[in-house]
Short mmCIF file of C-alpha atoms in Angstrom, two decimals:
data_model
loop_
_atom_site.label_atom_id
_atom_site.label_comp_id
_atom_site.label_asym_id
_atom_site.label_seq_id
_atom_site.Cartn_x
_atom_site.Cartn_y
_atom_site.Cartn_z
CA MET A 245 -14.54 -30.21 -30.80
CA ALA A 246 -14.62 -33.33 -28.64
CA SER A 247 -16.83 -32.90 -25.26
CA LYS A 248 -14.67 -31.65 -22.45
CA GLY A 249 -16.46 -33.93 -20.04
CA ILE A 250 -15.76 -37.08 -22.09
CA ARG A 251 -12.09 -35.98 -22.30
CA VAL A 252 -11.94 -35.54 -18.40
CA ALA A 253 -13.42 -39.09 -18.15
CA ALA A 254 -10.89 -40.56 -20.77
CA ARG A 255 -8.09 -39.06 -19.01
CA ALA A 256 -9.18 -40.59 -15.62
CA ILE A 257 -9.31 -44.09 -17.22
CA ASP A 258 -5.82 -43.52 -18.77
CA ALA A 259 -4.46 -42.38 -15.54
CA VAL A 260 -5.65 -45.63 -13.84
CA ALA A 261 -4.03 -47.66 -16.66
CA GLU A 262 -0.83 -45.62 -16.41
CA PHE A 263 -0.75 -45.95 -12.70
CA VAL A 264 -0.83 -49.76 -12.82
CA LEU A 265 2.08 -49.74 -15.45
CA VAL A 266 4.05 -47.47 -13.32
CA ILE A 267 3.71 -49.60 -10.23
CA LEU A 268 4.68 -52.70 -12.25
CA ALA A 269 7.88 -50.66 -13.75
CA TRP A 270 8.70 -49.47 -10.07
CA TRP A 271 8.45 -53.10 -8.87
CA ALA A 272 10.77 -54.40 -11.64
CA ILE A 273 13.48 -51.61 -11.81
CA GLY A 274 12.53 -48.87 -9.36
CA ASP A 275 14.48 -47.80 -6.30
CA ALA A 276 12.48 -46.73 -3.16
CA HIS A 277 15.45 -44.87 -2.07
CA LYS A 278 16.00 -42.69 -5.21
CA LEU A 279 13.03 -40.44 -5.74
CA PHE A 280 14.22 -38.86 -8.90
CA THR A 281 14.82 -42.22 -10.38
CA ASP A 282 11.54 -43.26 -9.80
CA LEU A 283 9.90 -40.11 -11.16
CA PHE A 284 12.02 -40.58 -14.26
CA ILE A 285 10.76 -44.13 -14.64
CA ALA A 286 7.25 -43.03 -14.11
CA ALA A 287 7.51 -40.14 -16.74
CA ALA A 288 9.02 -42.66 -19.41
CA VAL A 289 6.46 -45.27 -18.84
CA ILE A 290 3.61 -42.63 -19.15
CA CYS A 291 5.32 -41.00 -22.15
CA ALA A 292 5.68 -44.40 -24.03
CA TYR A 293 1.89 -45.15 -23.27
CA GLU A 294 0.75 -41.88 -24.52
CA THR A 295 3.16 -41.77 -27.43
CA LEU A 296 2.87 -45.14 -28.83
CA PHE A 297 -0.91 -45.62 -28.66
CA CYS A 298 -1.46 -42.23 -30.17
CA LEU A 299 0.92 -43.20 -33.09
CA TRP A 300 -0.52 -46.59 -33.52
CA PHE A 301 -4.19 -45.92 -32.98
CA GLY A 302 -4.65 -42.04 -33.22
CA GLY A 303 -5.31 -41.86 -29.33
CA THR A 304 -4.95 -43.59 -26.11
CA PRO A 305 -7.19 -46.55 -25.35
CA ALA A 306 -9.60 -44.60 -23.32
CA MET A 307 -9.89 -41.89 -26.02
CA ARG A 308 -10.63 -44.48 -28.64
CA MET A 309 -13.14 -46.25 -26.05
CA VAL A 310 -15.25 -43.24 -25.71
CA GLY A 311 -14.95 -42.22 -29.48
CA VAL A 312 -12.39 -39.36 -29.64
CA ARG A 313 -9.04 -39.09 -31.34
CA VAL A 314 -5.96 -36.99 -31.61
CA ALA A 315 -5.74 -35.04 -34.85
CA GLU A 316 -2.67 -33.29 -36.22
CA LEU A 317 -3.50 -29.76 -37.23
CA ASP A 318 -3.27 -29.06 -41.16
CA SER A 319 -3.18 -32.85 -41.86
CA ALA A 320 -5.84 -35.36 -42.74
CA GLU A 321 -3.46 -38.32 -41.86
CA ARG A 322 -2.84 -40.06 -38.33
CA PRO A 323 -0.46 -37.75 -36.17
CA SER A 324 3.11 -38.05 -36.97
CA GLY A 325 5.64 -39.45 -34.51
CA ALA A 326 6.84 -35.96 -33.75
CA VAL A 327 3.43 -34.76 -32.73
CA CYS A 328 2.77 -37.92 -30.66
CA LEU A 329 6.03 -37.54 -28.94
CA ARG A 330 5.61 -34.13 -28.07
CA ARG A 331 2.14 -34.55 -26.77
CA GLY A 332 3.36 -37.58 -24.82
CA LEU A 333 6.26 -35.87 -23.17
CA LEU A 334 4.13 -32.94 -21.95
CA VAL A 335 1.45 -35.25 -20.69
CA SER A 336 4.01 -37.42 -18.79
CA VAL A 337 5.51 -34.18 -17.12
CA LEU A 338 2.10 -32.94 -16.03
CA THR A 339 1.11 -36.16 -14.68
CA VAL A 340 4.08 -36.91 -12.54
CA ILE A 341 3.64 -33.63 -10.74
CA PRO A 342 0.86 -34.10 -8.49
CA PHE A 343 -2.04 -31.70 -8.13
CA ILE A 344 -0.21 -28.84 -9.73
CA GLY A 345 0.31 -30.84 -13.10
CA TRP A 346 -3.04 -32.23 -13.07
CA GLY A 347 -4.61 -28.86 -12.40
CA LEU A 348 -2.57 -27.09 -15.13
CA TRP A 349 -3.85 -29.74 -17.69
CA LEU A 350 -7.31 -29.36 -16.42
CA ALA A 351 -7.35 -25.53 -16.42
CA SER A 352 -5.63 -25.31 -19.89
CA MET A 353 -8.10 -27.58 -21.47
CA LEU A 354 -11.27 -26.34 -19.77
CA GLY A 355 -10.14 -22.71 -20.22
CA ASP A 356 -9.68 -23.15 -23.99
CA PRO A 357 -12.72 -22.64 -26.16
CA LEU A 358 -11.62 -25.62 -28.38
CA GLY A 359 -10.40 -27.69 -25.34
CA ARG A 360 -6.83 -27.56 -26.47
CA GLY A 361 -4.85 -28.05 -23.32
CA PHE A 362 -0.93 -27.42 -23.07
CA PRO A 363 -0.15 -30.90 -24.70
CA ASP A 364 -2.32 -30.19 -27.70
CA ARG A 365 -0.84 -26.48 -28.13
CA VAL A 366 2.83 -27.77 -27.74
CA SER A 367 2.40 -30.61 -30.36
CA GLY A 368 0.17 -28.70 -32.79
CA SER A 369 -2.74 -31.05 -32.19
CA MET A 370 -6.44 -31.18 -31.27
CA VAL A 371 -8.72 -33.78 -29.76
CA LEU A 372 -11.79 -34.39 -32.00
CA PRO A 373 -14.86 -36.61 -32.00
CA ASP A 374 -14.50 -39.77 -34.32
CA ALA A 375 -17.65 -38.47 -36.35
CA PHE A 376 -15.62 -35.46 -37.40
CA THR A 377 -13.66 -36.92 -40.26
CA ALA A 378 -12.25 -33.70 -41.92
CA SER A 379 -8.88 -32.19 -41.10
CA VAL A 380 -8.59 -28.86 -39.13
CA ALA A 381 -6.50 -26.07 -40.55
CA THR A 382 -4.47 -23.99 -38.01
CA ARG A 383 -5.70 -20.78 -39.86
CA ASP A 384 -9.43 -21.80 -39.14
CA LEU A 385 -8.94 -22.11 -35.34
CA PRO A 386 -9.68 -18.55 -34.65
CA GLY A 387 -13.18 -18.86 -36.33
CA PHE A 388 -13.89 -22.09 -34.54
CA ALA A 389 -13.00 -20.71 -31.22
CA ASP A 390 -15.24 -17.57 -31.66
CA GLY A 391 -17.99 -20.10 -32.85
CA VAL A 392 -17.76 -21.92 -29.54
CA ARG A 393 -17.27 -18.80 -27.28
CA PRO A 394 -18.35 -15.62 -28.91
CA PRO A 395 -16.07 -12.75 -28.20
CA ARG A 396 -16.86 -10.13 -25.50
CA LEU A 397 -17.24 -6.53 -27.11
CA THR A 398 -17.06 -3.00 -25.87
CA ARG A 399 -17.53 0.30 -27.46
CA TRP A 400 -13.73 0.32 -28.02
CA GLY A 401 -13.60 -3.16 -29.62
CA ARG A 402 -13.20 -6.79 -28.84
CA VAL A 403 -11.98 -7.80 -25.42
CA GLY A 404 -8.52 -9.37 -24.95
CA ASP A 405 -8.92 -13.05 -24.25
CA PRO A 406 -7.31 -13.94 -20.86
CA ALA A 407 -5.12 -16.73 -22.26
CA VAL A 408 -3.79 -14.50 -24.87
CA ARG A 409 -3.03 -11.81 -22.44
CA PHE A 410 -1.30 -14.25 -20.13
CA ARG A 411 0.93 -15.31 -23.02
CA ALA A 412 1.60 -11.72 -23.90
CA ARG A 413 2.50 -11.22 -20.40
CA LEU A 414 4.94 -13.98 -20.29
CA ARG A 415 6.93 -12.37 -23.27
CA ARG A 416 7.26 -9.30 -21.13
CA VAL A 417 10.82 -9.93 -19.95
CA THR A 418 12.04 -11.67 -23.03
CA ASP A 419 11.05 -8.87 -25.27
CA SER A 420 12.59 -6.11 -23.25
CA ARG A 421 16.53 -5.84 -23.16
CA LEU A 422 16.04 -3.55 -20.01
CA LEU A 423 14.14 -5.93 -17.89
CA ALA A 424 16.01 -9.03 -19.00
CA ALA A 425 19.43 -7.33 -18.20
CA ALA A 426 17.96 -6.16 -14.86
CA ILE A 427 16.71 -9.46 -13.82
CA GLY A 428 20.01 -11.17 -14.86
CA LEU A 429 22.02 -8.67 -12.83
CA LEU A 430 19.82 -9.14 -9.68
CA ALA A 431 19.91 -12.88 -10.04
CA LEU A 432 23.65 -12.74 -10.37
CA ALA A 433 24.01 -10.53 -7.18
CA ALA A 434 21.82 -12.80 -5.08
CA THR A 435 24.10 -15.75 -5.84
CA LEU A 436 27.35 -14.08 -4.83
CA PRO A 437 28.53 -15.63 -1.38
CA PRO A 438 28.65 -12.22 0.53
CA PHE A 439 25.13 -11.31 -0.71
CA ALA A 440 23.42 -14.73 -0.63
CA THR A 441 21.26 -13.91 2.29
CA GLY A 442 17.30 -13.76 2.78
CA THR A 443 17.69 -9.96 3.28
CA ILE A 444 19.60 -9.48 0.02
CA ILE A 445 17.52 -11.55 -1.90
CA LEU A 446 14.23 -9.67 -0.56
CA ALA A 447 16.08 -6.41 -1.49
CA THR A 448 16.93 -7.59 -4.97
CA SER A 449 13.27 -8.56 -5.42
CA ALA A 450 12.03 -5.21 -4.36
CA VAL A 451 14.58 -3.50 -6.64
CA TRP A 452 13.04 -5.57 -9.54
CA ILE A 453 9.44 -4.63 -8.76
CA VAL A 454 10.58 -0.94 -8.92
CA ILE A 455 12.25 -1.40 -12.23
CA PHE A 456 9.28 -3.24 -13.64
CA VAL A 457 6.72 -0.78 -12.35
CA ALA A 458 8.89 2.25 -13.80
CA HIS A 459 9.26 0.47 -17.08
CA GLU A 460 5.68 -0.59 -17.46
CA THR A 461 4.46 2.81 -16.57
CA TRP A 462 6.51 4.39 -19.25
CA LEU A 463 5.45 2.00 -21.89
CA VAL A 464 1.80 1.92 -21.15
CA HIS A 465 1.53 5.70 -20.82
CA ARG A 466 3.64 6.53 -23.85
CA THR A 467 2.18 3.81 -26.37
CA GLY A 468 -0.51 1.81 -24.78
CA VAL A 469 1.27 -1.38 -25.39
CA THR A 470 4.14 -3.64 -24.35
CA PRO A 471 6.02 -5.90 -27.10
CA GLY A 472 3.92 -8.78 -26.12
CA HIS A 473 0.74 -6.94 -26.52
CA THR A 474 1.74 -5.74 -29.89
CA ALA A 475 2.59 -9.38 -31.03
CA ALA A 476 -0.86 -10.37 -29.85
CA GLY A 477 -2.59 -7.57 -31.38
CA LEU A 478 -3.88 -5.93 -28.23
CA LEU A 479 -3.98 -2.29 -26.83
CA ILE A 480 -4.17 -1.05 -23.34
CA ILE A 481 -6.52 1.94 -23.33
CA SER A 482 -8.34 4.24 -20.90
CA ARG A 483 -11.72 2.96 -20.37
CA THR A 484 -13.16 6.33 -20.57
CA THR A 485 -11.12 7.94 -23.50
CA GLY A 486 -9.95 5.03 -25.62
CA ALA A 487 -6.51 6.60 -25.56
CA PRO A 488 -3.44 5.29 -23.56
CA PRO A 489 -3.99 5.92 -19.85
CA THR A 490 -2.58 8.91 -18.06
CA LYS A 491 0.77 8.62 -16.32
CA GLY A 492 -0.90 8.39 -12.92
CA ARG A 493 -3.32 5.66 -14.06
CA SER A 494 -0.48 3.87 -15.80
CA PHE A 495 1.50 4.03 -12.60
CA ALA A 496 -1.26 2.64 -10.47
CA ARG A 497 -1.95 -0.25 -13.07
CA ALA A 498 1.82 -1.11 -13.15
CA LEU A 499 2.17 -1.12 -9.30
CA VAL A 500 -0.81 -3.54 -8.69
CA LEU A 501 0.32 -5.65 -11.64
CA GLY A 502 3.86 -5.67 -10.06
CA LEU A 503 2.53 -6.96 -6.84
CA MET A 504 0.33 -9.51 -8.38
CA LEU A 505 2.97 -11.14 -10.50
CA TYR A 506 6.03 -10.97 -8.21
CA VAL A 507 4.90 -11.11 -4.56
CA PRO A 508 3.93 -14.79 -4.07
CA PRO A 509 2.10 -14.10 -0.76
CA LEU A 510 -0.28 -12.03 -2.55
CA TRP A 511 -1.16 -14.51 -5.23
CA PRO A 512 -4.23 -15.91 -3.50
CA PHE A 513 -5.47 -12.30 -2.52
CA LEU A 514 -4.67 -10.38 -5.85
CA THR A 515 -3.60 -12.72 -8.70
CA LEU A 516 -6.26 -15.44 -8.38
CA PRO A 517 -9.34 -13.04 -8.03
CA SER A 518 -7.87 -10.99 -10.82
CA LEU A 519 -7.63 -13.99 -13.09
CA LEU A 520 -11.17 -15.00 -12.18
CA MET A 521 -12.44 -11.43 -13.02
CA MET A 522 -10.74 -11.42 -16.31
CA ARG A 523 -12.41 -14.74 -17.13
CA ILE A 524 -15.89 -14.00 -16.35
CA GLY A 525 -16.29 -10.18 -16.44
CA SER A 526 -18.00 -8.67 -19.36
CA GLU A 527 -15.10 -6.47 -19.95
CA GLY A 528 -12.26 -9.00 -18.95
CA ARG A 529 -10.83 -6.23 -16.48
CA GLY A 530 -8.42 -7.67 -13.74
CA LEU A 531 -7.50 -5.74 -10.48
CA HIS A 532 -4.73 -3.93 -12.26
CA ASP A 533 -7.19 -2.68 -14.97
CA LEU A 534 -9.59 -1.45 -12.22
CA ALA A 535 -6.59 0.36 -10.68
CA GLY A 536 -5.69 1.92 -13.84
CA GLY A 537 -9.04 2.51 -15.33
CA THR A 538 -8.08 0.54 -18.35
CA LEU A 539 -9.33 -2.03 -20.78
CA VAL A 540 -7.20 -4.55 -22.98
CA VAL A 541 -8.88 -4.81 -26.40
CA ALA A 542 -7.98 -5.95 -29.93
CA ASP A 543 -5.97 -3.09 -31.71
CA PRO A 544 -8.72 -1.54 -33.78
CA THR A 545 -6.32 -0.53 -36.70
CA LEU A 546 -6.14 -4.16 -37.45
CA ASP A 547 -8.98 -5.89 -39.48
CA PRO A 548 -10.91 -8.48 -37.50
CA GLU A 549 -9.34 -11.63 -39.11
CA THR A 550 -5.84 -10.18 -38.52
CA GLN A 551 -6.83 -9.56 -34.92
CA ARG A 552 -8.14 -13.13 -34.56
CA GLN A 553 -5.03 -14.79 -36.22
CA ARG A 554 -2.61 -12.65 -34.08
CA ALA A 555 -4.48 -13.74 -31.00
CA MET A 556 -4.33 -17.49 -32.05
CA ARG A 557 -0.57 -17.28 -32.98
CA MET A 558 0.20 -15.94 -29.42
CA ARG A 559 -2.01 -18.62 -27.90
CA MET A 560 0.05 -21.22 -29.81
CA GLY A 561 3.40 -19.62 -28.99
CA ARG A 562 3.92 -18.84 -32.62
CA ALA A 563 3.83 -15.00 -32.36
CA GLY A 564 6.81 -13.15 -33.96
#
C-alpha cells in the first residue's frame, strides 16, 4: 500500500492546484450572488481535474510526483473511465464540503488498513506505490488488510472491525421492513401542516427511538444478530457466556445504542467516545457493548476465509 503520509501530502498539493483552478473558473463564469452555482462550478472543476489526470496518467499530478498511482482492482491496466469518473465525483463532493468533507476523506483513508478512503471504495480502486507493478485482486484484500493490521482476537473469536460494524449498522433500516415502515410513517406525519411543529417532530423522534429499541432488543436477544450483522458475518454475544445476551442486557445495549445514534446533542458525549473505544480497545467494545455486556465477533460457524471475505464485501458495499 502507498504511505498514508505521502497520500496526505499529495492531496494537499492537489488541493492547492484545484483551488487555483476553481478561482479562475469563478472569475470567468462564476456569480458571487449564487452560492449553489459557484459550488457546482467548483465541484465540476475538481471532478474534471481528478478524472482526466487519473484517466490520462493513472493519478493526479501530485500523486505521480510523489510516486504513487491509482490502480483499478482486478485489473493490470490503467484505471477505466468509469472508475476515474466515480473516483473524481466523490473527491469533488468531499472537497467542496469544508472541514466535514475533508475530515470524512481523511478519517476513511487513515482508518482503513489499506488506506482505501471513500473515493477508492466507491470506485473499486486502490492507491499503490509505483514500485508495486502487479495487479490487486478484490478477493486478496482481506489478506492484505490482515497483514497490515493483525485482527484482534478474544476467546470467542475475531473482533468485528469498527468500519465493518458501521456499515452493518447503516443497513439496519433498509434491511428491516418494520423499521423502514416506521420511519416512513413518522416522517410523513412530521410533514403534515397541522403537525409540522418542533414538539411533534420531537415526539415522533422519541417514538422512533422506542420502536428501534424494542426491535433491536428482540432481535439481539432472540438471535444475536441483525440483518446487517448477518451479511457481515458478525455475531453479538454475551462476553461471559458466548451466547446471545439476556433480554435485560439486550435492552440496555439497545437503549444506549438508540441514544448514541438518534440524539444528536449526545453525539459528542456518547457516539464519539464509543467510536474511539471500538477503534483502540483490545475487544472493540463501545459504550453500548459495555451496557449490554456484549462483544461483536466474527461468526465462528464460518471458516476464517469466509469471515474475512464477508467483512470485506460489507466494507466495499457489496454485501448481499
